[in-house]
Amino acid sequence: MKKIWNDPVYKSVIVLTAICLVVSALLAVTNLATALVIERTQQQAVEQAMQEVLPTKNGFEEITDSLKALPETVQSVYREKGDAGYVVSLATRSQYSSADMLVTVGIGKDGAVCGIRITNYAESKDFGAQYPQQYLGATAQTVQAVDSVAGVTYSSAALNGAVKDALTAVQEVQ
Amino acid sequence: MNKNYLKILLNGLIKENPVLVLVLGTCPSLATTTNVTDAVGMGIAATLVLICSNIVISALRNIIPDKVRIPCYIVVIAGFVTVVEMLLHAFVPSLYDSLGVFLSLIVVNCIILGRAEMFANKNNVVASAFDGIGMGLGFTLALFAMATIREVLGAGSFCGISIPILRDYCVPILRDAPGGFFVFGVLIAIVAAITGKQHLKGAGCAGCPSAALCGKLGNCAQAEQSAEQEEGTANA
């Protein structure tokens, strides 16, 4: 054992592996403590976003049928109880970071986007505030025409794909 | 408190300020100082990572083999950054959202890796912890000063609260990249004037605030001499 420890190559491998294992354990413990809180916070953000993209006093009901046939970015589809429209919650990964971009899209009775909000996004700072508003009024026919933002092309394309998927999902469940 | 520890703690504030004297961590300094809240949040997050990584690296300095020290440091630093990121995501989501990708980029912040290499792996745990606190406070102070100037004069507000009169006469370019560089340069000049470092131009290794701690291990004269010789050979 002492011979192995004195060999610089073995020692380097053992020390680096041990540090990686300890750090992984630390991350696992932190994840255990924070995962539920993060999930709850994101759920609250989605609920708040639903009210913002399609304001209503009637509340929403989740559509659970036919979700398998929908694009895979679609996480859930809600129908406004007063039949004013739909809200689609999506998660897309077509961007640089591994974290999800979570998008909530409100679609009115006429099939056009009436509200959009990004609830989780950790890249370009100002992208989430202004750019999504360009999709207001977009329909399945016109969504492709919304331009990307130079310098944020991956995120723009991901958002465009998400809105397109939301419109497709609503057409499917109607 | 031991006088040496106090000296280490105070060094990071002005004399060896990581941003305004050592000119490390320039990227987050420019990117997160458009408003005071983000700047202070960034400073606190980096300080926590700096203190924890300095302590761990100093404690393991006799165990980590020299050849794999940088990968080991990166794993330790990345671990602490991810912990801080998860905690902010869970408990301060607004700050997590506004810092965005710069939070993850603390992993490659030169201040943290620089202090691990220059200080923590040569000093004991307590001294390294004090160095982490001092450097972290120095970083936070520099970001706070830059953000205050940029937000107050560039947006006419402080911590998002609008300031009457100033909001009508603000200079928006100060919030953009050129304004950031301008404020950065002015602050470096002010700190140089306060600490009397103007004479250091062209002074080589001797003028470096970290000369005693750098990788040359105090052999600055030799390093300078060999650099001059290389330069002479190149010119010939």
Tab-separated table of C-alpha atoms in Angstrom, chain A residues 7-164:
chain	number	residue	atom	x	y	z
A	7	ASP	CA	4.341	6.258	-6.689
A	8	PRO	CA	3.539	9.778	-8.002
A	9	VAL	CA	1.243	8.480	-10.771
A	10	TYR	CA	-0.873	6.306	-8.477
A	11	LYS	CA	-0.933	9.024	-5.830
A	12	SER	CA	-2.202	11.601	-8.356
A	13	VAL	CA	-4.961	9.249	-9.528
A	14	ILE	CA	-6.011	8.312	-5.978
A	15	VAL	CA	-6.068	11.924	-4.706
A	16	LEU	CA	-7.966	13.297	-7.712
A	17	THR	CA	-10.498	10.436	-7.579
A	18	ALA	CA	-10.994	10.883	-3.834
A	19	ILE	CA	-11.552	14.647	-4.227
A	20	CYS	CA	-14.070	14.013	-7.037
A	21	LEU	CA	-15.961	11.492	-4.874
A	22	VAL	CA	-16.113	13.814	-1.856
A	23	VAL	CA	-17.260	16.750	-4.011
A	24	SER	CA	-19.907	14.520	-5.657
A	25	ALA	CA	-21.185	13.487	-2.226
A	26	LEU	CA	-21.364	17.156	-1.165
A	27	LEU	CA	-23.343	17.987	-4.299
A	28	ALA	CA	-25.682	15.034	-3.750
A	29	VAL	CA	-26.457	16.220	-0.199
A	30	THR	CA	-27.045	19.803	-1.384
A	31	ASN	CA	-29.258	18.550	-4.200
A	32	LEU	CA	-31.255	16.502	-1.714
A	33	ALA	CA	-31.822	19.614	0.399
A	34	THR	CA	-32.662	22.001	-2.446
A	35	ALA	CA	-34.331	19.933	-5.211
A	36	LEU	CA	-37.812	20.023	-3.656
A	37	VAL	CA	-37.590	23.749	-2.885
A	38	ILE	CA	-36.417	24.495	-6.457
A	39	GLU	CA	-39.265	22.392	-7.892
A	40	ARG	CA	-41.820	24.177	-5.710
A	41	THR	CA	-40.419	27.597	-6.663
A	42	GLN	CA	-40.561	26.702	-10.356
A	43	GLN	CA	-44.133	25.417	-9.969
A	44	GLN	CA	-45.132	28.713	-8.330
A	45	ALA	CA	-43.432	30.613	-11.147
A	46	VAL	CA	-45.362	28.539	-13.730
A	47	GLU	CA	-48.691	29.176	-11.930
A	48	GLN	CA	-47.951	32.900	-11.789
A	49	ALA	CA	-46.925	32.844	-15.449
A	50	MET	CA	-50.219	31.112	-16.364
A	51	GLN	CA	-52.178	33.963	-14.822
A	52	GLU	CA	-50.006	36.480	-16.645
A	53	VAL	CA	-50.273	34.900	-20.102
A	54	LEU	CA	-54.019	34.243	-19.846
A	55	PRO	CA	-55.558	36.248	-16.980
A	56	THR	CA	-58.672	34.542	-15.633
A	57	LYS	CA	-60.781	34.208	-12.507
A	58	ASN	CA	-62.208	30.848	-13.580
A	59	GLY	CA	-59.008	28.854	-13.106
A	60	PHE	CA	-57.483	26.156	-15.319
A	61	GLU	CA	-57.972	22.443	-15.772
A	62	GLU	CA	-55.121	20.248	-16.953
A	63	ILE	CA	-55.646	18.175	-20.083
A	64	THR	CA	-54.130	14.788	-19.472
A	65	ASP	CA	-55.420	12.866	-22.534
A	66	SER	CA	-53.487	12.678	-25.816
A	67	LEU	CA	-50.318	14.247	-24.327
A	68	LYS	CA	-48.233	11.373	-25.719
A	69	ALA	CA	-49.008	12.420	-29.274
A	70	LEU	CA	-47.798	15.999	-28.632
A	71	PRO	CA	-44.277	17.366	-29.308
A	72	GLU	CA	-41.837	16.236	-26.610
A	73	THR	CA	-41.114	19.786	-25.413
A	74	VAL	CA	-44.722	20.064	-24.184
A	75	GLN	CA	-44.901	19.379	-20.450
A	76	SER	CA	-48.539	20.165	-19.783
A	77	VAL	CA	-51.563	21.750	-21.441
A	78	TYR	CA	-54.262	23.584	-19.460
A	79	ARG	CA	-57.732	24.658	-20.625
A	80	GLU	CA	-59.215	27.833	-19.188
A	81	LYS	CA	-62.446	26.754	-17.469
A	82	GLY	CA	-64.453	29.541	-19.099
A	83	ASP	CA	-63.212	28.363	-22.530
A	84	ALA	CA	-61.186	31.564	-23.127
A	85	GLY	CA	-58.180	29.626	-24.405
A	86	TYR	CA	-55.293	27.375	-23.448
A	87	VAL	CA	-51.999	27.631	-21.593
A	88	VAL	CA	-49.110	25.389	-22.624
A	89	SER	CA	-46.078	24.781	-20.437
A	90	LEU	CA	-42.916	23.747	-22.302
A	91	ALA	CA	-39.296	22.821	-21.548
A	92	THR	CA	-36.683	23.069	-24.278
A	93	ARG	CA	-33.000	22.165	-24.202
A	94	SER	CA	-31.860	23.454	-27.602
A	95	GLN	CA	-29.412	25.959	-26.144
A	96	TYR	CA	-25.850	26.136	-24.843
A	97	SER	CA	-26.429	25.359	-21.180
A	98	SER	CA	-27.777	22.031	-19.971
A	99	ALA	CA	-30.492	23.746	-17.903
A	100	ASP	CA	-34.010	23.792	-19.280
A	101	MET	CA	-35.520	26.911	-20.753
A	102	LEU	CA	-39.052	26.811	-19.329
A	103	VAL	CA	-41.671	28.672	-21.355
A	104	THR	CA	-45.348	29.300	-20.653
A	105	VAL	CA	-47.465	30.245	-23.676
A	106	GLY	CA	-51.069	31.479	-23.568
A	107	ILE	CA	-53.132	30.820	-26.706
A	108	GLY	CA	-56.532	32.484	-27.174
A	109	LYS	CA	-59.742	31.056	-28.604
A	110	ASP	CA	-58.720	32.404	-32.043
A	111	GLY	CA	-55.570	30.243	-32.058
A	112	ALA	CA	-53.163	33.196	-31.691
A	113	VAL	CA	-50.564	33.687	-28.963
A	114	CYS	CA	-52.003	36.070	-26.336
A	115	GLY	CA	-49.229	35.882	-23.758
A	116	ILE	CA	-45.770	34.405	-23.338
A	117	ARG	CA	-43.349	34.217	-20.440
A	118	ILE	CA	-40.000	32.512	-19.866
A	119	THR	CA	-39.909	31.129	-16.317
A	120	ASN	CA	-36.425	29.618	-16.242
A	121	TYR	CA	-33.533	30.832	-18.335
A	122	ALA	CA	-29.909	31.416	-17.327
A	123	GLU	CA	-28.181	32.800	-20.403
A	124	SER	CA	-28.359	36.217	-22.100
A	125	LYS	CA	-29.681	38.617	-19.522
A	126	ASP	CA	-32.114	40.838	-21.454
A	127	PHE	CA	-33.385	38.170	-23.841
A	128	GLY	CA	-36.195	36.897	-21.617
A	129	ALA	CA	-37.833	40.296	-21.046
A	130	GLN	CA	-38.280	41.884	-24.487
A	131	TYR	CA	-37.880	39.338	-27.261
A	132	PRO	CA	-40.725	36.916	-26.339
A	133	GLN	CA	-43.238	39.758	-26.713
A	134	GLN	CA	-42.663	39.662	-30.490
A	135	TYR	CA	-44.669	36.435	-30.538
A	136	LEU	CA	-47.872	38.126	-29.344
A	137	GLY	CA	-50.548	37.582	-32.012
A	138	ALA	CA	-48.540	34.895	-33.822
A	139	THR	CA	-50.476	31.940	-35.210
A	140	ALA	CA	-49.378	28.538	-36.546
A	141	GLN	CA	-49.052	30.180	-39.985
A	142	THR	CA	-47.091	33.270	-38.949
A	143	VAL	CA	-44.859	31.986	-36.133
A	144	GLN	CA	-42.022	31.134	-38.530
A	145	ALA	CA	-41.790	34.781	-39.619
A	146	VAL	CA	-40.586	36.067	-36.222
A	147	ASP	CA	-36.900	37.010	-36.563
A	148	SER	CA	-34.112	35.684	-34.331
A	149	VAL	CA	-31.963	38.004	-32.208
A	150	ALA	CA	-28.354	38.344	-33.394
A	151	GLY	CA	-25.984	36.966	-30.792
A	152	VAL	CA	-28.709	34.919	-29.103
A	153	THR	CA	-29.533	32.722	-32.101
A	154	TYR	CA	-29.601	29.375	-30.253
A	155	SER	CA	-32.009	30.666	-27.617
A	156	SER	CA	-34.117	32.471	-30.260
A	157	ALA	CA	-34.419	29.243	-32.288
A	158	ALA	CA	-35.280	27.285	-29.131
A	159	LEU	CA	-38.005	29.783	-28.211
A	160	ASN	CA	-39.368	29.789	-31.777
A	161	GLY	CA	-39.538	25.977	-31.705
A	162	ALA	CA	-41.271	26.061	-28.314
A	163	VAL	CA	-43.970	28.509	-29.500
A	164	LYS	CA	-44.500	26.418	-32.634
